[in-house]
Coordinates of C-alpha atoms and ligand atoms in Angstrom, one line a residue:
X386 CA -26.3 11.1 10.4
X387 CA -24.2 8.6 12.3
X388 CA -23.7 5.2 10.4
X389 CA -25.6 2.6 12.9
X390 CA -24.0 -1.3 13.3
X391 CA -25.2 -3.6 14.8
X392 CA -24.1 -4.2 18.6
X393 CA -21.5 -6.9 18.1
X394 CA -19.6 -4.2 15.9
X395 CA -20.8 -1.3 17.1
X396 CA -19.0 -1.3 20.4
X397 CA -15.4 -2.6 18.7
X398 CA -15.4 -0.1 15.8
X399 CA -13.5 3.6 16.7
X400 CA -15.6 6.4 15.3
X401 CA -13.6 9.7 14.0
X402 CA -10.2 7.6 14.2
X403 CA -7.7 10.5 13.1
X404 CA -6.1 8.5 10.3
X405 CA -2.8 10.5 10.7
X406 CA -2.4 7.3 12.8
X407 CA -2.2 4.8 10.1
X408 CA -0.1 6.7 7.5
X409 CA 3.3 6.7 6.9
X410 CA 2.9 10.5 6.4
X411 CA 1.4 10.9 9.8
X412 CA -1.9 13.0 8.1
X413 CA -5.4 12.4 7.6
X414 CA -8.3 13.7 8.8
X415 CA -10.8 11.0 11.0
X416 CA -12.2 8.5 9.4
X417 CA -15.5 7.6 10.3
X418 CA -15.6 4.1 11.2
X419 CA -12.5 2.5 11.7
X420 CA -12.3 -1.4 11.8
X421 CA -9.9 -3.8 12.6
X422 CA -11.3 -7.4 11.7
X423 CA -10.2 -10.3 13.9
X424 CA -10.4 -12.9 10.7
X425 CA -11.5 -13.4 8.3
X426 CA -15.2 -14.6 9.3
X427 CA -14.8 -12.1 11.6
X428 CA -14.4 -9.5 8.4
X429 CA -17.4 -11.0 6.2
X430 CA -19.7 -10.5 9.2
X431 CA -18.9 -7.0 9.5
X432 CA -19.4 -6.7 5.6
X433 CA -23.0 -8.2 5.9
X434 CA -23.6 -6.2 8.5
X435 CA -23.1 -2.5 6.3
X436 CA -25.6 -0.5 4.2
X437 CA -25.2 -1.3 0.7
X438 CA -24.3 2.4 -0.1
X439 CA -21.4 2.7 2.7
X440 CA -18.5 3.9 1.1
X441 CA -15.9 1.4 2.1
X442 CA -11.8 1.6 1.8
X443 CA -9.0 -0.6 2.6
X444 CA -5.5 -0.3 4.5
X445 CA -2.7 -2.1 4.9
X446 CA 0.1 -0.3 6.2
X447 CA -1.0 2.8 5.1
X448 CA 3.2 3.2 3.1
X449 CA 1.3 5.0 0.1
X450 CA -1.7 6.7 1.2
X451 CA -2.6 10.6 1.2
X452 CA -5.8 11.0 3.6
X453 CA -7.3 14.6 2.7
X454 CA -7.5 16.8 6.0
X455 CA -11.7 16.1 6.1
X456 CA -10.9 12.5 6.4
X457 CA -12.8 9.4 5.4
X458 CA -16.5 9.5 4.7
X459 CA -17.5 5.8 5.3
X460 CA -15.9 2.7 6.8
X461 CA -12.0 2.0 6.5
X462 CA -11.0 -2.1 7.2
X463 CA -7.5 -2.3 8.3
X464 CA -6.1 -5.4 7.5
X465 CA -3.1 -5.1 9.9
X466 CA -2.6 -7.7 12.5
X467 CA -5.6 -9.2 11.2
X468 CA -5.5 -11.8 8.1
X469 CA -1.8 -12.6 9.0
X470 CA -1.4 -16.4 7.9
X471 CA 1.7 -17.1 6.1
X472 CA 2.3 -21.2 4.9
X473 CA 4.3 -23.0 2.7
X474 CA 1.7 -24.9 0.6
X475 CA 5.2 -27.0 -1.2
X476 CA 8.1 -26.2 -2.8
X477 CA 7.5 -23.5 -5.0
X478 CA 3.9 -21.9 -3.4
X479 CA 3.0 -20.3 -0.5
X480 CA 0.0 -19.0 0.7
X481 CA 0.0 -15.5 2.8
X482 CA -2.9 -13.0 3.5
X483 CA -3.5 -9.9 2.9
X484 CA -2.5 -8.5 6.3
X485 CA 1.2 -10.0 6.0
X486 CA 4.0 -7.5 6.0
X487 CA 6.1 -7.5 2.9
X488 CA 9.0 -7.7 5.2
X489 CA 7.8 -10.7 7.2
X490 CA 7.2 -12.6 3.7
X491 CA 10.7 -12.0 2.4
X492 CA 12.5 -12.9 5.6
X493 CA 10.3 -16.4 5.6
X494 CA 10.8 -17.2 2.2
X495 CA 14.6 -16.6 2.5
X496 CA 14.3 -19.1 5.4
X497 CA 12.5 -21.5 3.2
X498 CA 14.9 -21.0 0.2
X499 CA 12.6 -20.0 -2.3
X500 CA 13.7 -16.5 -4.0
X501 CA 13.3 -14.2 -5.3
X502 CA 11.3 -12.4 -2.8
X503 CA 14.5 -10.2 -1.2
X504 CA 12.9 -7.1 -3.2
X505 CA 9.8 -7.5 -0.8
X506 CA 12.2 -6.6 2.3
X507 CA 12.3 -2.8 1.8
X508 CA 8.9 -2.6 1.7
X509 CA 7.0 -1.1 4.0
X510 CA 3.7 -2.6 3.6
X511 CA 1.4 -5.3 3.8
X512 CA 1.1 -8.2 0.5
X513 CA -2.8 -6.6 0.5
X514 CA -1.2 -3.8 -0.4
X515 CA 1.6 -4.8 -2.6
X516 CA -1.2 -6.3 -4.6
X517 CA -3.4 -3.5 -4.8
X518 CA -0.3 -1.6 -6.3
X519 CA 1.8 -3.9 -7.9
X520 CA 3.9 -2.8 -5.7
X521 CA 8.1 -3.8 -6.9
X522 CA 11.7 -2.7 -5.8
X523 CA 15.3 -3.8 -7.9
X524 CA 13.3 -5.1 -10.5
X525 CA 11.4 -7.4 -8.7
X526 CA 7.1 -6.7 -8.7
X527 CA 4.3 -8.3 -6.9
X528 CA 2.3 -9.9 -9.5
X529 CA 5.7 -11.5 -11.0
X530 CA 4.4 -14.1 -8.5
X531 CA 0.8 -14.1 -8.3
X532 CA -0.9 -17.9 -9.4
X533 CA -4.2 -16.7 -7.7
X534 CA -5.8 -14.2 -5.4
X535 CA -8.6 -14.8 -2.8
X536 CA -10.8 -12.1 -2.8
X537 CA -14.0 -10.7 -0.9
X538 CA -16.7 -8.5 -1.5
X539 CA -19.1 -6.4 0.0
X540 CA -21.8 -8.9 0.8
X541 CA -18.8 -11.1 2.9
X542 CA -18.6 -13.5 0.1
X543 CA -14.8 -14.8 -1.3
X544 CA -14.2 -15.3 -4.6
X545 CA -10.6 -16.9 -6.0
X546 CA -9.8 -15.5 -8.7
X547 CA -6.4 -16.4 -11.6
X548 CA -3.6 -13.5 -11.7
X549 CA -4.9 -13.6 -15.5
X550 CA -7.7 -12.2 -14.2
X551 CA -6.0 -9.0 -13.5
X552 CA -4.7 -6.5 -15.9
X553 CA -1.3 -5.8 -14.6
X554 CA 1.0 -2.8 -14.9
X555 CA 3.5 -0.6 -13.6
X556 CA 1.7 0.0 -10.1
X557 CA -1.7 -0.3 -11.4
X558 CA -4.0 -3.1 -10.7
X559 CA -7.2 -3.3 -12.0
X560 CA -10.0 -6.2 -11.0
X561 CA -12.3 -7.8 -13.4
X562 CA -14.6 -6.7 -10.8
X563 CA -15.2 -3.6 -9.2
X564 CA -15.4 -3.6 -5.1
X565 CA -13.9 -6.6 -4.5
X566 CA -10.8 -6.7 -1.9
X567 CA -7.8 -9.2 -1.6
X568 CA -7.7 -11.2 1.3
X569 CA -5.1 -14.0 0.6
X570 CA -3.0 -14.8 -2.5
X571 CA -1.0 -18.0 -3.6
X572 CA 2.5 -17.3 -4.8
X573 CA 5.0 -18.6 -6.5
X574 CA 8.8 -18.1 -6.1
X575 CA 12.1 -20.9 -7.3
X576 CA 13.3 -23.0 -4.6
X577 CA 17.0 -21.7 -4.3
X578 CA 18.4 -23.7 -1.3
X579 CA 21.3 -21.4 -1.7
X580 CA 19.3 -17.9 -1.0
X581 CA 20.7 -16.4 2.3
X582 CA 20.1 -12.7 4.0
X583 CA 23.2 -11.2 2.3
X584 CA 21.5 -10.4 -0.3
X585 CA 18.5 -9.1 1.8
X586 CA 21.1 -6.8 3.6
X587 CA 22.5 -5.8 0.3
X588 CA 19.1 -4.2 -1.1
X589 CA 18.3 -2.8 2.2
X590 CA 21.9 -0.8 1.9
X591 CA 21.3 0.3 -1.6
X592 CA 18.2 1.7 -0.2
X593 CA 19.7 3.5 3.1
X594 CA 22.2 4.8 0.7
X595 CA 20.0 6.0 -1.8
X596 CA 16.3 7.6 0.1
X597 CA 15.5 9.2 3.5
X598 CA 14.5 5.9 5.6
X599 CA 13.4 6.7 9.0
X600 CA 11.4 10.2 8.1
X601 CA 7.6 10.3 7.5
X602 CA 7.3 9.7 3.8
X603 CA 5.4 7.3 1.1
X604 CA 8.3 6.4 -0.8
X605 CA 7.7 7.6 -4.0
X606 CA 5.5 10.3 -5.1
X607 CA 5.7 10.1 -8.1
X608 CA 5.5 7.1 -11.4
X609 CA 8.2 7.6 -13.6
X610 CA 7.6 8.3 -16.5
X611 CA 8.1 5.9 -19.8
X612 CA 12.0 6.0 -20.4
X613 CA 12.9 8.7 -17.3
X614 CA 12.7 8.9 -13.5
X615 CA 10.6 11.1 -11.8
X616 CA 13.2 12.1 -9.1
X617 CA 15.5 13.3 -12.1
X618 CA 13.1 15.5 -13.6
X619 CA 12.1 17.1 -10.3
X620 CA 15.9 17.8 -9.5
X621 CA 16.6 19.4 -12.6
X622 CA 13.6 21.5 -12.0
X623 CA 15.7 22.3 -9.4
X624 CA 13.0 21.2 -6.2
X625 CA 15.0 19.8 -4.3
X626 CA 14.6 20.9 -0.7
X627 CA 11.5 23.3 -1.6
X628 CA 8.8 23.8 1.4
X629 CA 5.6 24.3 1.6
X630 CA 4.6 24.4 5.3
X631 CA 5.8 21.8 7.3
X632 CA 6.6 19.4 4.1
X633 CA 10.0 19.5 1.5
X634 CA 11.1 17.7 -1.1
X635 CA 13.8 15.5 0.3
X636 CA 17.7 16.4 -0.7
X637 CA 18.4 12.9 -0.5
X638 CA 16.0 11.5 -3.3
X639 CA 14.0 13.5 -5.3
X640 CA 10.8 11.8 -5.9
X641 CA 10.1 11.8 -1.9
X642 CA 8.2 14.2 -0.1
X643 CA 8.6 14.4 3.7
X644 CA 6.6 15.3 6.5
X645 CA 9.1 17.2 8.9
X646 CA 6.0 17.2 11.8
X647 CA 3.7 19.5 11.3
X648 CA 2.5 19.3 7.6
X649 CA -1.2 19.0 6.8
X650 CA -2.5 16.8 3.8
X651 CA -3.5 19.9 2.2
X652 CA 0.4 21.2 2.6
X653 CA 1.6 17.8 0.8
X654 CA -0.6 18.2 -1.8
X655 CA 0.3 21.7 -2.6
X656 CA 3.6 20.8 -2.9
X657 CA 2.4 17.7 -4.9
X658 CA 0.8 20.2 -6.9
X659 CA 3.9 22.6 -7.5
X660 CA 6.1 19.7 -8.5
X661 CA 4.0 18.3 -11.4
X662 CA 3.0 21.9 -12.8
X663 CA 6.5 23.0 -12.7
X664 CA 8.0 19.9 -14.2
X665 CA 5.2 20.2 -17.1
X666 CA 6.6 23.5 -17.4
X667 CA 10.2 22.9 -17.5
X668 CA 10.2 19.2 -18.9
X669 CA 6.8 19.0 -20.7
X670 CA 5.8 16.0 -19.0
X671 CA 2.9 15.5 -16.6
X672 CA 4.1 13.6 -13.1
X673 CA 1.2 11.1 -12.4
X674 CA 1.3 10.2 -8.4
X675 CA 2.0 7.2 -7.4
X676 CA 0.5 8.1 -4.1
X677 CA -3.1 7.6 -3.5
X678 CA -5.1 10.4 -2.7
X679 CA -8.2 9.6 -0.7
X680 CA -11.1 11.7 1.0
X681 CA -13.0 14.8 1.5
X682 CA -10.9 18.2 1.9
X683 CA -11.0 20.1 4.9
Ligands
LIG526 C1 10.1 4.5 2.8 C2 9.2 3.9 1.8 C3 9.7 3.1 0.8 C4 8.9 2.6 -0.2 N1 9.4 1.8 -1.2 C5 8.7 1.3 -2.1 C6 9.2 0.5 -3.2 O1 10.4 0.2 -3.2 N2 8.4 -0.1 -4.1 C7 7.0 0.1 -4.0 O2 6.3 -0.4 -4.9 N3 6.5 0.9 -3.1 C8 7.2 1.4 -2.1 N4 6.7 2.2 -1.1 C9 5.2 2.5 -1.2 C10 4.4 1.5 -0.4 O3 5.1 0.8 0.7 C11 3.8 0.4 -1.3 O4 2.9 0.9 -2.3 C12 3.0 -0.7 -0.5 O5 2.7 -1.8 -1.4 C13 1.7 -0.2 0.1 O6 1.3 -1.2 1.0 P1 0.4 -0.8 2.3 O7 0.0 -2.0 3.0 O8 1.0 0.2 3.1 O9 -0.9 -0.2 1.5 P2 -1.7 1.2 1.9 O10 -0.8 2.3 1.7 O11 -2.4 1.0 3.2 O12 -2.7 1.2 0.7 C14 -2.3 1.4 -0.7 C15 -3.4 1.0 -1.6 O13 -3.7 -0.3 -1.5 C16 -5.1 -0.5 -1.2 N5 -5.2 -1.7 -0.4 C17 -4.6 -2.0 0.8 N6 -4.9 -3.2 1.2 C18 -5.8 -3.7 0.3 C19 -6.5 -5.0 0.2 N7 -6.4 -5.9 1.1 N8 -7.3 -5.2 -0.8 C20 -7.4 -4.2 -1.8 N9 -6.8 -3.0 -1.7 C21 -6.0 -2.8 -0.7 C22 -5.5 0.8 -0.5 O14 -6.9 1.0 -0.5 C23 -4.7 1.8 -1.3 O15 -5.4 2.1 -2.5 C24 7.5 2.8 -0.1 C25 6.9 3.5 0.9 C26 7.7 4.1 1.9 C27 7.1 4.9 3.0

């Protein structure tokens, strides 16, 4: 049965939205309701407006996101181009929502002198995002820099919530409550008059040099695990370059899996597959993904 909105939403939402559109991997089966909030009153309406038992997920930039082939049962909110303020609140703090690209924060705050943020650059996401992963590059991580987060839930309502609120991790976040969504955050970040886009461009080389930038991937598939990296073990499992369908391991970085144009969620998560059981066999250790896999299968 069709999910019914009222008329104000049901006209701007796109039903069956292949999601393959919104991923970095370019896969995903349709989601059912697709919707792109104009703000954030905007968003809390639409909240109100759902069934309490709608399942409801979150985008951003969609960097680290496997969509199953059946796609998304439920309503998906993409925060992109949407919830896109980004201030200086005084020297140290700034205030940015959810929707703001990682790379748009770091280039502002090395205008504004305030540092470090240059880890943000590479990327390729939105600070909702970032948030919901901890997401961190060169040693640098999200929640370094978290004083608060604004938050909303499924009734519309925001909440603002301390970073100590949150227990933190290596790209794991988890809430002291359970469906609630980040719409804004404070952060916090030295003034350093000095900071300039050298260093910016330096990181952004390391990473060119380093991973395939430019091909359909999520960046890392893989955590690494305590004391070893992810991309070493699968290389000396010898992966490197191994194809299921349309998808390999790349040559250029281990712990990415790309999509040369063709794969199907259910070919990247073979491979997924194949990787962690062969580096269990090989290594003895168990690759958790740092990709997350949502939805139904085909
Ligand atoms: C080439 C490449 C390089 C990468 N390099 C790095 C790297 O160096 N470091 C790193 O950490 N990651 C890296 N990534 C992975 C990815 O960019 C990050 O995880 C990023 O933070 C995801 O942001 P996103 O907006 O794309 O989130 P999405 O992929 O859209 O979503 C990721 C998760 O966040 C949740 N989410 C999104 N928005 C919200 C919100 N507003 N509230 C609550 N939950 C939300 C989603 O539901 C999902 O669970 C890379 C990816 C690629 C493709």
């Amino acid at each position: 049965m069709s999910l019914s909105l009222p008329p104000e939403f049901a006209l701007r939402v796109r039903r069956n939205e292949p999601m393959s559109r919104h991923t970095s991997w370019h896969v995903g089966g349709p989601a059912e309701i697709f919707f792109n909030p104009r703000d954030r009153s905007d968003l809390a309406s639409f909240l109100r407006s759902l069934p309490e038992a709608v399942p409801i997920h979150w985008i951003g930039l969609g960097s680290n996101l496997l969509v199953r082939d059946g796609g998304l049962r439920g309503v998906v909110i993409s925060t992109l181009g949407a919830l896109d303020r980004l201030d200086r609140l005084n020297q140290t703090t700034i205030y940015a929502e959810a929707g703001v690209a990682c790379a748009r924060l770091s280039k502002q705050c090395v205008k504004w002198g305030l540092g470090p943020c240059e880890f943000f650059a590479g990327i390729p996401g939105t600070l909702g995002g970032a948030l919901a992963m901890n997401a961190g590059a060169f040693g640098g991580e999200t929640w370094e820099h978290v004083l608060e987060v604004q938050t909303i839930d499924r009734r519309g309502r925001e909440h603002i919530r301390a970073a100590t609120d949150y227990e933190v991790g290596y790209r794991q976040v988890r809430g002291p409550v359970a469906e609630e969504w980040f719409v804004a955050a404070k952060l916090h970040f030295e003034h350093r008059p000095g900071i300039n886009e050298a260093k910016v461009r330096e990181l952004l080389e390391r990473r060119r040099a380093s991973q395939p930038i430019g091909v359909w991937s999520c960046g890392s598939v893989f955590t690494n695990p305590p004391g070893d990296h992810a991309a070493r073990l699968v290389e000396a499992s010898g992966l490197k370059g191994f194809r299921i369908g349309d998808a390999s391991i790349s040559e250029k970085h281990a712990n990415f899996i790309i999509n040369h144009g063709q794969a199907t969620s259910a070919d990247l998560e073979r491979l997924i597959a194949h990787v962690q059981a062969t580096v269990e066999r090989d290594h003895g250790v168990w690759l958790e993904t740092e990709v997350r896999i949502m939805g139904g299968g085909r």
